[in-house]
Amino acid sequence: TAQEFVGCVKTRCRIKEVLETATADAQSACALHLNCAPRVVINDNRKLTAAYIPEHLYVVLFEVLKNAMRATAERHRLQLESERGPRKGAPVLPPIVATIRSASG
């Protein structure tokens, strides 16, 4: 609603919701380009909100996750191929852990 925004700033931006959207989009991009994508475990036990521009937060999170997924996929695919030789199918990748924390602890 309009009351949630002051200009383009969402006064109670739900960090986890933005992270979940960025995660899904980054996984789709990674799967499309690398034929595999690690899962992401999101740790958020306090349902934090912040006054923030959701679109800016999304772009930052998407880029960080995309880079982490690419690095994870490339490293583990190369490691598996050097240990076992080329394999068919997507490699089993370790998860990426995203933890949402407030500055106050």
PDB file of N, CA and C in Angstrom:
ATOM      1  N   THR A   1       0.834  -1.184   0.000  1.00  0.00           N
ATOM      2  CA  THR A   1       0.000   0.000   0.000  1.00  0.00           C
ATOM      3  C   THR A   1       0.875   1.243   0.000  1.00  0.00           C
ATOM      4  N   ALA A   2       0.288   2.361  -0.306  1.00  0.00           N
ATOM      5  CA  ALA A   2       1.029   3.624  -0.381  1.00  0.00           C
ATOM      6  C   ALA A   2       1.560   4.035   0.988  1.00  0.00           C
ATOM      7  N   GLN A   3       0.904   3.618   2.065  1.00  0.00           N
ATOM      8  CA  GLN A   3       1.352   3.989   3.407  1.00  0.00           C
ATOM      9  C   GLN A   3       2.658   3.293   3.783  1.00  0.00           C
ATOM     10  N   GLU A   4       2.991   2.207   3.111  1.00  0.00           N
ATOM     11  CA  GLU A   4       4.231   1.486   3.400  1.00  0.00           C
ATOM     12  C   GLU A   4       5.451   2.189   2.812  1.00  0.00           C
ATOM     13  N   PHE A   5       5.223   3.133   1.907  1.00  0.00           N
ATOM     14  CA  PHE A   5       6.323   3.784   1.210  1.00  0.00           C
ATOM     15  C   PHE A   5       6.410   5.255   1.556  1.00  0.00           C
ATOM     16  N   VAL A   6       7.639   5.734   1.640  1.00  0.00           N
ATOM     17  CA  VAL A   6       7.932   7.163   1.686  1.00  0.00           C
ATOM     18  C   VAL A   6       8.795   7.398   0.459  1.00  0.00           C
ATOM     19  N   GLY A   7       8.175   7.933  -0.580  1.00  0.00           N
ATOM     20  CA  GLY A   7       8.863   7.998  -1.869  1.00  0.00           C
ATOM     21  C   GLY A   7       9.057   6.575  -2.373  1.00  0.00           C
ATOM     22  N   CYS A   8      10.302   6.214  -2.689  1.00  0.00           N
ATOM     23  CA  CYS A   8      10.572   4.850  -3.154  1.00  0.00           C
ATOM     24  C   CYS A   8      11.083   3.946  -2.037  1.00  0.00           C
ATOM     25  N   VAL A   9      11.178   4.472  -0.816  1.00  0.00           N
ATOM     26  CA  VAL A   9      11.659   3.695   0.330  1.00  0.00           C
ATOM     27  C   VAL A   9      10.490   2.981   0.987  1.00  0.00           C
ATOM     28  N   LYS A  10      10.620   1.675   1.110  1.00  0.00           N
ATOM     29  CA  LYS A  10       9.607   0.901   1.827  1.00  0.00           C
ATOM     30  C   LYS A  10       9.982   0.926   3.298  1.00  0.00           C
ATOM     31  N   THR A  11       9.106   1.456   4.122  1.00  0.00           N
ATOM     32  CA  THR A  11       9.444   1.679   5.520  1.00  0.00           C
ATOM     33  C   THR A  11       9.605   0.380   6.314  1.00  0.00           C
ATOM     34  N   ARG A  12       8.942  -0.665   5.892  1.00  0.00           N
ATOM     35  CA  ARG A  12       9.085  -1.966   6.559  1.00  0.00           C
ATOM     36  C   ARG A  12       9.357  -3.048   5.504  1.00  0.00           C
ATOM     37  N   CYS A  13      10.471  -2.891   4.824  1.00  0.00           N
ATOM     38  CA  CYS A  13      10.873  -3.841   3.789  1.00  0.00           C
ATOM     39  C   CYS A  13      11.205  -5.176   4.457  1.00  0.00           C
ATOM     40  N   ARG A  14      10.554  -6.224   4.026  1.00  0.00           N
ATOM     41  CA  ARG A  14      10.790  -7.566   4.577  1.00  0.00           C
ATOM     42  C   ARG A  14      12.002  -8.168   3.870  1.00  0.00           C
ATOM     43  N   ILE A  15      13.117  -8.183   4.566  1.00  0.00           N
ATOM     44  CA  ILE A  15      14.391  -8.604   3.993  1.00  0.00           C
ATOM     45  C   ILE A  15      14.300 -10.026   3.437  1.00  0.00           C
ATOM     46  N   LYS A  16      13.691 -10.930   4.199  1.00  0.00           N
ATOM     47  CA  LYS A  16      13.625 -12.335   3.775  1.00  0.00           C
ATOM     48  C   LYS A  16      12.843 -12.487   2.476  1.00  0.00           C
ATOM     49  N   GLU A  17      11.777 -11.741   2.303  1.00  0.00           N
ATOM     50  CA  GLU A  17      10.989 -11.840   1.071  1.00  0.00           C
ATOM     51  C   GLU A  17      11.813 -11.417  -0.140  1.00  0.00           C
ATOM     52  N   VAL A  18      12.567 -10.341   0.000  1.00  0.00           N
ATOM     53  CA  VAL A  18      13.420  -9.881  -1.101  1.00  0.00           C
ATOM     54  C   VAL A  18      14.504 -10.921  -1.378  1.00  0.00           C
ATOM     55  N   LEU A  19      15.082 -11.477  -0.315  1.00  0.00           N
ATOM     56  CA  LEU A  19      16.118 -12.503  -0.462  1.00  0.00           C
ATOM     57  C   LEU A  19      15.562 -13.754  -1.140  1.00  0.00           C
ATOM     58  N   GLU A  20      14.366 -14.165  -0.788  1.00  0.00           N
ATOM     59  CA  GLU A  20      13.763 -15.348  -1.414  1.00  0.00           C
ATOM     60  C   GLU A  20      13.538 -15.127  -2.912  1.00  0.00           C
ATOM     61  N   THR A  21      13.089 -13.948  -3.289  1.00  0.00           N
ATOM     62  CA  THR A  21      12.880 -13.639  -4.708  1.00  0.00           C
ATOM     63  C   THR A  21      14.208 -13.617  -5.451  1.00  0.00           C
ATOM     64  N   ALA A  22      15.206 -12.956  -4.867  1.00  0.00           N
ATOM     65  CA  ALA A  22      16.532 -12.900  -5.490  1.00  0.00           C
ATOM     66  C   ALA A  22      17.132 -14.299  -5.605  1.00  0.00           C
ATOM     67  N   THR A  23      16.917 -15.133  -4.607  1.00  0.00           N
ATOM     68  CA  THR A  23      17.427 -16.513  -4.618  1.00  0.00           C
ATOM     69  C   THR A  23      16.807 -17.303  -5.765  1.00  0.00           C
ATOM     70  N   ALA A  24      15.503 -17.247  -5.891  1.00  0.00           N
ATOM     71  CA  ALA A  24      14.825 -17.990  -6.959  1.00  0.00           C
ATOM     72  C   ALA A  24      15.303 -17.541  -8.337  1.00  0.00           C
ATOM     73  N   ASP A  25      15.447 -16.250  -8.515  1.00  0.00           N
ATOM     74  CA  ASP A  25      15.893 -15.731  -9.817  1.00  0.00           C
ATOM     75  C   ASP A  25      17.351 -16.098 -10.095  1.00  0.00           C
ATOM     76  N   ALA A  26      18.206 -16.040  -9.078  1.00  0.00           N
ATOM     77  CA  ALA A  26      19.612 -16.407  -9.251  1.00  0.00           C
ATOM     78  C   ALA A  26      19.743 -17.898  -9.542  1.00  0.00           C
ATOM     79  N   GLN A  27      18.936 -18.726  -8.890  1.00  0.00           N
ATOM     80  CA  GLN A  27      18.964 -20.163  -9.165  1.00  0.00           C
ATOM     81  C   GLN A  27      18.529 -20.448 -10.596  1.00  0.00           C
ATOM     82  N   SER A  28      17.523 -19.755 -11.069  1.00  0.00           N
ATOM     83  CA  SER A  28      17.071 -19.942 -12.455  1.00  0.00           C
ATOM     84  C   SER A  28      18.172 -19.553 -13.436  1.00  0.00           C
ATOM     85  N   ALA A  29      18.836 -18.429 -13.195  1.00  0.00           N
ATOM     86  CA  ALA A  29      19.913 -17.978 -14.075  1.00  0.00           C
ATOM     87  C   ALA A  29      21.075 -18.961 -14.047  1.00  0.00           C
ATOM     88  N   CYS A  30      21.425 -19.449 -12.878  1.00  0.00           N
ATOM     89  CA  CYS A  30      22.528 -20.392 -12.733  1.00  0.00           C
ATOM     90  C   CYS A  30      22.195 -21.709 -13.439  1.00  0.00           C
ATOM     91  N   ALA A  31      20.999 -22.199 -13.253  1.00  0.00           N
ATOM     92  CA  ALA A  31      20.587 -23.446 -13.904  1.00  0.00           C
ATOM     93  C   ALA A  31      20.577 -23.294 -15.420  1.00  0.00           C
ATOM     94  N   LEU A  32      20.161 -22.150 -15.905  1.00  0.00           N
ATOM     95  CA  LEU A  32      20.108 -21.902 -17.334  1.00  0.00           C
ATOM     96  C   LEU A  32      21.506 -21.887 -17.953  1.00  0.00           C
ATOM     97  N   HIS A  33      22.442 -21.243 -17.292  1.00  0.00           N
ATOM     98  CA  HIS A  33      23.780 -21.072 -17.857  1.00  0.00           C
ATOM     99  C   HIS A  33      24.758 -22.190 -17.500  1.00  0.00           C
ATOM    100  N   LEU A  34      24.574 -22.820 -16.333  1.00  0.00           N
ATOM    101  CA  LEU A  34      25.536 -23.826 -15.878  1.00  0.00           C
ATOM    102  C   LEU A  34      24.945 -25.228 -15.743  1.00  0.00           C
ATOM    103  N   ASN A  35      23.656 -25.349 -16.006  1.00  0.00           N
ATOM    104  CA  ASN A  35      22.945 -26.632 -15.915  1.00  0.00           C
ATOM    105  C   ASN A  35      22.884 -27.190 -14.499  1.00  0.00           C
ATOM    106  N   CYS A  36      23.128 -26.376 -13.517  1.00  0.00           N
ATOM    107  CA  CYS A  36      22.975 -26.777 -12.124  1.00  0.00           C
ATOM    108  C   CYS A  36      22.926 -25.510 -11.273  1.00  0.00           C
ATOM    109  N   ALA A  37      22.368 -25.642 -10.086  1.00  0.00           N
ATOM    110  CA  ALA A  37      22.312 -24.499  -9.167  1.00  0.00           C
ATOM    111  C   ALA A  37      22.263 -25.030  -7.743  1.00  0.00           C
ATOM    112  N   PRO A  38      23.136 -24.517  -6.875  1.00  0.00           N
ATOM    113  CA  PRO A  38      23.078 -24.964  -5.480  1.00  0.00           C
ATOM    114  C   PRO A  38      21.829 -24.413  -4.802  1.00  0.00           C
ATOM    115  N   ARG A  39      21.375 -25.133  -3.803  1.00  0.00           N
ATOM    116  CA  ARG A  39      20.248 -24.613  -3.027  1.00  0.00           C
ATOM    117  C   ARG A  39      20.776 -23.566  -2.063  1.00  0.00           C
ATOM    118  N   VAL A  40      19.883 -22.746  -1.562  1.00  0.00           N
ATOM    119  CA  VAL A  40      20.254 -21.686  -0.624  1.00  0.00           C
ATOM    120  C   VAL A  40      19.463 -21.897   0.662  1.00  0.00           C
ATOM    121  N   VAL A  41      20.172 -21.937   1.758  1.00  0.00           N
ATOM    122  CA  VAL A  41      19.553 -22.049   3.074  1.00  0.00           C
ATOM    123  C   VAL A  41      19.518 -20.643   3.654  1.00  0.00           C
ATOM    124  N   ILE A  42      18.319 -20.183   3.994  1.00  0.00           N
ATOM    125  CA  ILE A  42      18.160 -18.831   4.547  1.00  0.00           C
ATOM    126  C   ILE A  42      17.919 -18.938   6.045  1.00  0.00           C
ATOM    127  N   ASN A  43      18.815 -18.333   6.807  1.00  0.00           N
ATOM    128  CA  ASN A  43      18.666 -18.275   8.263  1.00  0.00           C
ATOM    129  C   ASN A  43      18.122 -16.901   8.639  1.00  0.00           C
ATOM    130  N   ASP A  44      16.922 -16.883   9.163  1.00  0.00           N
ATOM    131  CA  ASP A  44      16.283 -15.636   9.587  1.00  0.00           C
ATOM    132  C   ASP A  44      15.297 -15.980  10.686  1.00  0.00           C
ATOM    133  N   ASN A  45      15.735 -15.906  11.907  1.00  0.00           N
ATOM    134  CA  ASN A  45      14.848 -16.301  12.993  1.00  0.00           C
ATOM    135  C   ASN A  45      14.091 -15.134  13.621  1.00  0.00           C
ATOM    136  N   ARG A  46      14.322 -13.921  13.100  1.00  0.00           N
ATOM    137  CA  ARG A  46      13.655 -12.770  13.725  1.00  0.00           C
ATOM    138  C   ARG A  46      12.780 -11.971  12.765  1.00  0.00           C
ATOM    139  N   LYS A  47      12.643 -12.408  11.540  1.00  0.00           N
ATOM    140  CA  LYS A  47      11.769 -11.727  10.573  1.00  0.00           C
ATOM    141  C   LYS A  47      12.062 -10.232  10.499  1.00  0.00           C
ATOM    142  N   LEU A  48      13.317  -9.893  10.238  1.00  0.00           N
ATOM    143  CA  LEU A  48      13.734  -8.492  10.244  1.00  0.00           C
ATOM    144  C   LEU A  48      13.138  -7.683   9.102  1.00  0.00           C
ATOM    145  N   THR A  49      12.862  -6.433   9.400  1.00  0.00           N
ATOM    146  CA  THR A  49      12.447  -5.459   8.395  1.00  0.00           C
ATOM    147  C   THR A  49      13.377  -4.263   8.509  1.00  0.00           C
ATOM    148  N   ALA A  50      13.416  -3.474   7.442  1.00  0.00           N
ATOM    149  CA  ALA A  50      14.242  -2.266   7.451  1.00  0.00           C
ATOM    150  C   ALA A  50      13.634  -1.268   6.482  1.00  0.00           C
ATOM    151  N   ALA A  51      13.926  -0.008   6.692  1.00  0.00           N
ATOM    152  CA  ALA A  51      13.527   1.023   5.735  1.00  0.00           C
ATOM    153  C   ALA A  51      14.546   0.980   4.606  1.00  0.00           C
ATOM    154  N   TYR A  52      14.102   0.530   3.444  1.00  0.00           N
ATOM    155  CA  TYR A  52      15.036   0.326   2.338  1.00  0.00           C
ATOM    156  C   TYR A  52      14.279   0.370   1.013  1.00  0.00           C
ATOM    157  N   ILE A  53      15.028   0.541  -0.062  1.00  0.00           N
ATOM    158  CA  ILE A  53      14.439   0.495  -1.400  1.00  0.00           C
ATOM    159  C   ILE A  53      14.501  -0.966  -1.849  1.00  0.00           C
ATOM    160  N   PRO A  54      13.374  -1.657  -1.930  1.00  0.00           N
ATOM    161  CA  PRO A  54      13.385  -3.097  -2.219  1.00  0.00           C
ATOM    162  C   PRO A  54      14.102  -3.461  -3.516  1.00  0.00           C
ATOM    163  N   GLU A  55      13.932  -2.642  -4.542  1.00  0.00           N
ATOM    164  CA  GLU A  55      14.569  -2.942  -5.835  1.00  0.00           C
ATOM    165  C   GLU A  55      16.089  -2.892  -5.732  1.00  0.00           C
ATOM    166  N   HIS A  56      16.620  -1.968  -4.966  1.00  0.00           N
ATOM    167  CA  HIS A  56      18.078  -1.875  -4.784  1.00  0.00           C
ATOM    168  C   HIS A  56      18.592  -3.077  -4.001  1.00  0.00           C
ATOM    169  N   LEU A  57      17.878  -3.445  -2.949  1.00  0.00           N
ATOM    170  CA  LEU A  57      18.257  -4.604  -2.146  1.00  0.00           C
ATOM    171  C   LEU A  57      18.220  -5.870  -3.005  1.00  0.00           C
ATOM    172  N   TYR A  58      17.200  -6.003  -3.833  1.00  0.00           N
ATOM    173  CA  TYR A  58      17.082  -7.156  -4.720  1.00  0.00           C
ATOM    174  C   TYR A  58      18.298  -7.263  -5.646  1.00  0.00           C
ATOM    175  N   VAL A  59      18.687  -6.169  -6.272  1.00  0.00           N
ATOM    176  CA  VAL A  59      19.807  -6.185  -7.220  1.00  0.00           C
ATOM    177  C   VAL A  59      21.092  -6.616  -6.517  1.00  0.00           C
ATOM    178  N   VAL A  60      21.341  -6.073  -5.341  1.00  0.00           N
ATOM    179  CA  VAL A  60      22.548  -6.436  -4.594  1.00  0.00           C
ATOM    180  C   VAL A  60      22.526  -7.922  -4.225  1.00  0.00           C
ATOM    181  N   LEU A  61      21.407  -8.375  -3.670  1.00  0.00           N
ATOM    182  CA  LEU A  61      21.315  -9.778  -3.256  1.00  0.00           C
ATOM    183  C   LEU A  61      21.400 -10.716  -4.455  1.00  0.00           C
ATOM    184  N   PHE A  62      20.736 -10.382  -5.545  1.00  0.00           N
ATOM    185  CA  PHE A  62      20.779 -11.214  -6.748  1.00  0.00           C
ATOM    186  C   PHE A  62      22.212 -11.371  -7.244  1.00  0.00           C
ATOM    187  N   GLU A  63      22.950 -10.281  -7.327  1.00  0.00           N
ATOM    188  CA  GLU A  63      24.327 -10.335  -7.834  1.00  0.00           C
ATOM    189  C   GLU A  63      25.237 -11.134  -6.907  1.00  0.00           C
ATOM    190  N   VAL A  64      25.107 -10.926  -5.609  1.00  0.00           N
ATOM    191  CA  VAL A  64      25.937 -11.676  -4.659  1.00  0.00           C
ATOM    192  C   VAL A  64      25.614 -13.167  -4.740  1.00  0.00           C
ATOM    193  N   LEU A  65      24.340 -13.512  -4.772  1.00  0.00           N
ATOM    194  CA  LEU A  65      23.941 -14.919  -4.857  1.00  0.00           C
ATOM    195  C   LEU A  65      24.358 -15.547  -6.180  1.00  0.00           C
ATOM    196  N   LYS A  66      24.177 -14.821  -7.262  1.00  0.00           N
ATOM    197  CA  LYS A  66      24.561 -15.344  -8.574  1.00  0.00           C
ATOM    198  C   LYS A  66      26.055 -15.644  -8.613  1.00  0.00           C
ATOM    199  N   ASN A  67      26.864 -14.742  -8.085  1.00  0.00           N
ATOM    200  CA  ASN A  67      28.310 -14.957  -8.042  1.00  0.00           C
ATOM    201  C   ASN A  67      28.670 -16.143  -7.151  1.00  0.00           C
ATOM    202  N   ALA A  68      28.019 -16.255  -6.006  1.00  0.00           N
ATOM    203  CA  ALA A  68      28.284 -17.372  -5.095  1.00  0.00           C
ATOM    204  C   ALA A  68      27.878 -18.701  -5.735  1.00  0.00           C
ATOM    205  N   MET A  69      26.754 -18.714  -6.432  1.00  0.00           N
ATOM    206  CA  MET A  69      26.292 -19.936  -7.091  1.00  0.00           C
ATOM    207  C   MET A  69      27.237 -20.349  -8.212  1.00  0.00           C
ATOM    208  N   ARG A  70      27.665 -19.383  -8.984  1.00  0.00           N
ATOM    209  CA  ARG A  70      28.589 -19.687 -10.083  1.00  0.00           C
ATOM    210  C   ARG A  70      29.900 -20.248  -9.539  1.00  0.00           C
ATOM    211  N   ALA A  71      30.455 -19.586  -8.526  1.00  0.00           N
ATOM    212  CA  ALA A  71      31.712 -20.051  -7.943  1.00  0.00           C
ATOM    213  C   ALA A  71      31.556 -21.449  -7.350  1.00  0.00           C
ATOM    214  N   THR A  72      30.459 -21.693  -6.664  1.00  0.00           N
ATOM    215  CA  THR A  72      30.209 -23.009  -6.071  1.00  0.00           C
ATOM    216  C   THR A  72      30.074 -24.065  -7.157  1.00  0.00           C
ATOM    217  N   ALA A  73      29.274 -23.781  -8.176  1.00  0.00           N
ATOM    218  CA  ALA A  73      29.057 -24.751  -9.251  1.00  0.00           C
ATOM    219  C   ALA A  73      30.353 -25.047  -9.997  1.00  0.00           C
ATOM    220  N   GLU A  74      31.102 -24.018 -10.344  1.00  0.00           N
ATOM    221  CA  GLU A  74      32.335 -24.231 -11.099  1.00  0.00           C
ATOM    222  C   GLU A  74      33.374 -24.968 -10.277  1.00  0.00           C
ATOM    223  N   ARG A  75      33.543 -24.584  -9.036  1.00  0.00           N
ATOM    224  CA  ARG A  75      34.549 -25.238  -8.184  1.00  0.00           C
ATOM    225  C   ARG A  75      34.231 -26.709  -7.974  1.00  0.00           C
ATOM    226  N   HIS A  76      33.002 -27.011  -7.641  1.00  0.00           N
ATOM    227  CA  HIS A  76      32.653 -28.392  -7.321  1.00  0.00           C
ATOM    228  C   HIS A  76      32.521 -29.257  -8.561  1.00  0.00           C
ATOM    229  N   ARG A  77      32.132 -28.677  -9.663  1.00  0.00           N
ATOM    230  CA  ARG A  77      32.085 -29.450 -10.904  1.00  0.00           C
ATOM    231  C   ARG A  77      33.507 -29.835 -11.315  1.00  0.00           C
ATOM    232  N   LEU A  78      34.443 -28.892 -11.259  1.00  0.00           N
ATOM    233  CA  LEU A  78      35.840 -29.181 -11.593  1.00  0.00           C
ATOM    234  C   LEU A  78      36.437 -30.195 -10.628  1.00  0.00           C
ATOM    235  N   GLN A  79      36.124 -30.043  -9.356  1.00  0.00           N
ATOM    236  CA  GLN A  79      36.642 -30.971  -8.361  1.00  0.00           C
ATOM    237  C   GLN A  79      36.115 -32.384  -8.611  1.00  0.00           C
ATOM    238  N   LEU A  80      34.835 -32.529  -8.885  1.00  0.00           N
ATOM    239  CA  LEU A  80      34.258 -33.853  -9.153  1.00  0.00           C
ATOM    240  C   LEU A  80      34.839 -34.466 -10.419  1.00  0.00           C
ATOM    241  N   GLU A  81      35.014 -33.646 -11.458  1.00  0.00           N
ATOM    242  CA  GLU A  81      35.556 -34.171 -12.706  1.00  0.00           C
ATOM    243  C   GLU A  81      37.003 -34.621 -12.530  1.00  0.00           C
ATOM    244  N   SER A  82      37.790 -33.909 -11.730  1.00  0.00           N
ATOM    245  CA  SER A  82      39.183 -34.314 -11.531  1.00  0.00           C
ATOM    246  C   SER A  82      39.274 -35.583 -10.692  1.00  0.00           C
ATOM    247  N   GLU A  83      38.293 -35.785  -9.789  1.00  0.00           N
ATOM    248  CA  GLU A  83      38.298 -36.980  -8.947  1.00  0.00           C
ATOM    249  C   GLU A  83      37.727 -38.196  -9.653  1.00  0.00           C
ATOM    250  N   ARG A  84      36.668 -38.022 -10.441  1.00  0.00           N
ATOM    251  CA  ARG A  84      35.929 -39.155 -11.003  1.00  0.00           C
ATOM    252  C   ARG A  84      35.827 -39.155 -12.517  1.00  0.00           C
ATOM    253  N   GLY A  85      36.300 -38.111 -13.139  1.00  0.00           N
ATOM    254  CA  GLY A  85      36.120 -37.998 -14.579  1.00  0.00           C
ATOM    255  C   GLY A  85      34.786 -37.351 -14.890  1.00  0.00           C
ATOM    256  N   PRO A  86      34.556 -36.978 -16.148  1.00  0.00           N
ATOM    257  CA  PRO A  86      33.289 -36.330 -16.520  1.00  0.00           C
ATOM    258  C   PRO A  86      32.097 -37.231 -16.202  1.00  0.00           C
ATOM    259  N   ARG A  87      31.049 -36.625 -15.670  1.00  0.00           N
ATOM    260  CA  ARG A  87      29.831 -37.372 -15.334  1.00  0.00           C
ATOM    261  C   ARG A  87      28.633 -36.737 -16.007  1.00  0.00           C
ATOM    262  N   LYS A  88      27.663 -37.567 -16.253  1.00  0.00           N
ATOM    263  CA  LYS A  88      26.408 -37.040 -16.784  1.00  0.00           C
ATOM    264  C   LYS A  88      25.536 -36.586 -15.625  1.00  0.00           C
ATOM    265  N   GLY A  89      24.726 -35.586 -15.889  1.00  0.00           N
ATOM    266  CA  GLY A  89      23.831 -35.072 -14.865  1.00  0.00           C
ATOM    267  C   GLY A  89      24.479 -33.961 -14.064  1.00  0.00           C
ATOM    268  N   ALA A  90      23.668 -33.298 -13.289  1.00  0.00           N
ATOM    269  CA  ALA A  90      24.143 -32.169 -12.484  1.00  0.00           C
ATOM    270  C   ALA A  90      24.909 -32.674 -11.269  1.00  0.00           C
ATOM    271  N   PRO A  91      25.992 -31.997 -10.906  1.00  0.00           N
ATOM    272  CA  PRO A  91      26.733 -32.417  -9.716  1.00  0.00           C
ATOM    273  C   PRO A  91      25.955 -32.094  -8.442  1.00  0.00           C
ATOM    274  N   VAL A  92      26.249 -32.834  -7.380  1.00  0.00           N
ATOM    275  CA  VAL A  92      25.653 -32.530  -6.080  1.00  0.00           C
ATOM    276  C   VAL A  92      26.488 -31.407  -5.472  1.00  0.00           C
ATOM    277  N   LEU A  93      25.849 -30.297  -5.235  1.00  0.00           N
ATOM    278  CA  LEU A  93      26.553 -29.101  -4.769  1.00  0.00           C
ATOM    279  C   LEU A  93      26.231 -28.826  -3.306  1.00  0.00           C
ATOM    280  N   PRO A  94      27.197 -28.308  -2.559  1.00  0.00           N
ATOM    281  CA  PRO A  94      26.887 -27.908  -1.184  1.00  0.00           C
ATOM    282  C   PRO A  94      25.982 -26.672  -1.208  1.00  0.00           C
ATOM    283  N   PRO A  95      25.186 -26.491  -0.176  1.00  0.00           N
ATOM    284  CA  PRO A  95      24.297 -25.326  -0.155  1.00  0.00           C
ATOM    285  C   PRO A  95      25.054 -24.037   0.142  1.00  0.00           C
ATOM    286  N   ILE A  96      24.449 -22.952  -0.263  1.00  0.00           N
ATOM    287  CA  ILE A  96      24.917 -21.615   0.114  1.00  0.00           C
ATOM    288  C   ILE A  96      24.059 -21.189   1.292  1.00  0.00           C
ATOM    289  N   VAL A  97      24.691 -20.642   2.301  1.00  0.00           N
ATOM    290  CA  VAL A  97      23.962 -20.219   3.493  1.00  0.00           C
ATOM    291  C   VAL A  97      23.888 -18.697   3.517  1.00  0.00           C
ATOM    292  N   ALA A  98      22.672 -18.174   3.599  1.00  0.00           N
ATOM    293  CA  ALA A  98      22.445 -16.726   3.697  1.00  0.00           C
ATOM    294  C   ALA A  98      21.824 -16.449   5.074  1.00  0.00           C
ATOM    295  N   THR A  99      22.510 -15.660   5.857  1.00  0.00           N
ATOM    296  CA  THR A  99      22.034 -15.348   7.205  1.00  0.00           C
ATOM    297  C   THR A  99      21.671 -13.866   7.280  1.00  0.00           C
ATOM    298  N   ILE A 100      20.458 -13.594   7.725  1.00  0.00           N
ATOM    299  CA  ILE A 100      19.983 -12.212   7.873  1.00  0.00           C
ATOM    300  C   ILE A 100      20.177 -11.827   9.334  1.00  0.00           C
ATOM    301  N   ARG A 101      20.941 -10.760   9.554  1.00  0.00           N
ATOM    302  CA  ARG A 101      21.242 -10.304  10.904  1.00  0.00           C
ATOM    303  C   ARG A 101      21.021  -8.805  11.001  1.00  0.00           C
ATOM    304  N   SER A 102      20.686  -8.352  12.177  1.00  0.00           N
ATOM    305  CA  SER A 102      20.605  -6.909  12.406  1.00  0.00           C
ATOM    306  C   SER A 102      21.966  -6.425  12.893  1.00  0.00           C
ATOM    307  N   ALA A 103      22.215  -5.151  12.730  1.00  0.00           N
ATOM    308  CA  ALA A 103      23.500  -4.583  13.167  1.00  0.00           C
ATOM    309  C   ALA A 103      23.645  -4.649  14.688  1.00  0.00           C
ATOM    310  N   SER A 104      22.545  -4.702  15.388  1.00  0.00           N
ATOM    311  CA  SER A 104      22.599  -4.720  16.861  1.00  0.00           C
ATOM    312  C   SER A 104      22.740  -6.126  17.414  1.00  0.00           C
ATOM    313  N   GLY A 105      22.806  -7.124  16.537  1.00  0.00           N
ATOM    314  CA  GLY A 105      23.013  -8.485  17.030  1.00  0.00           C
ATOM    315  C   GLY A 105      21.888  -9.343  16.669  1.00  0.00           C
TER     316      GLY A 105
END
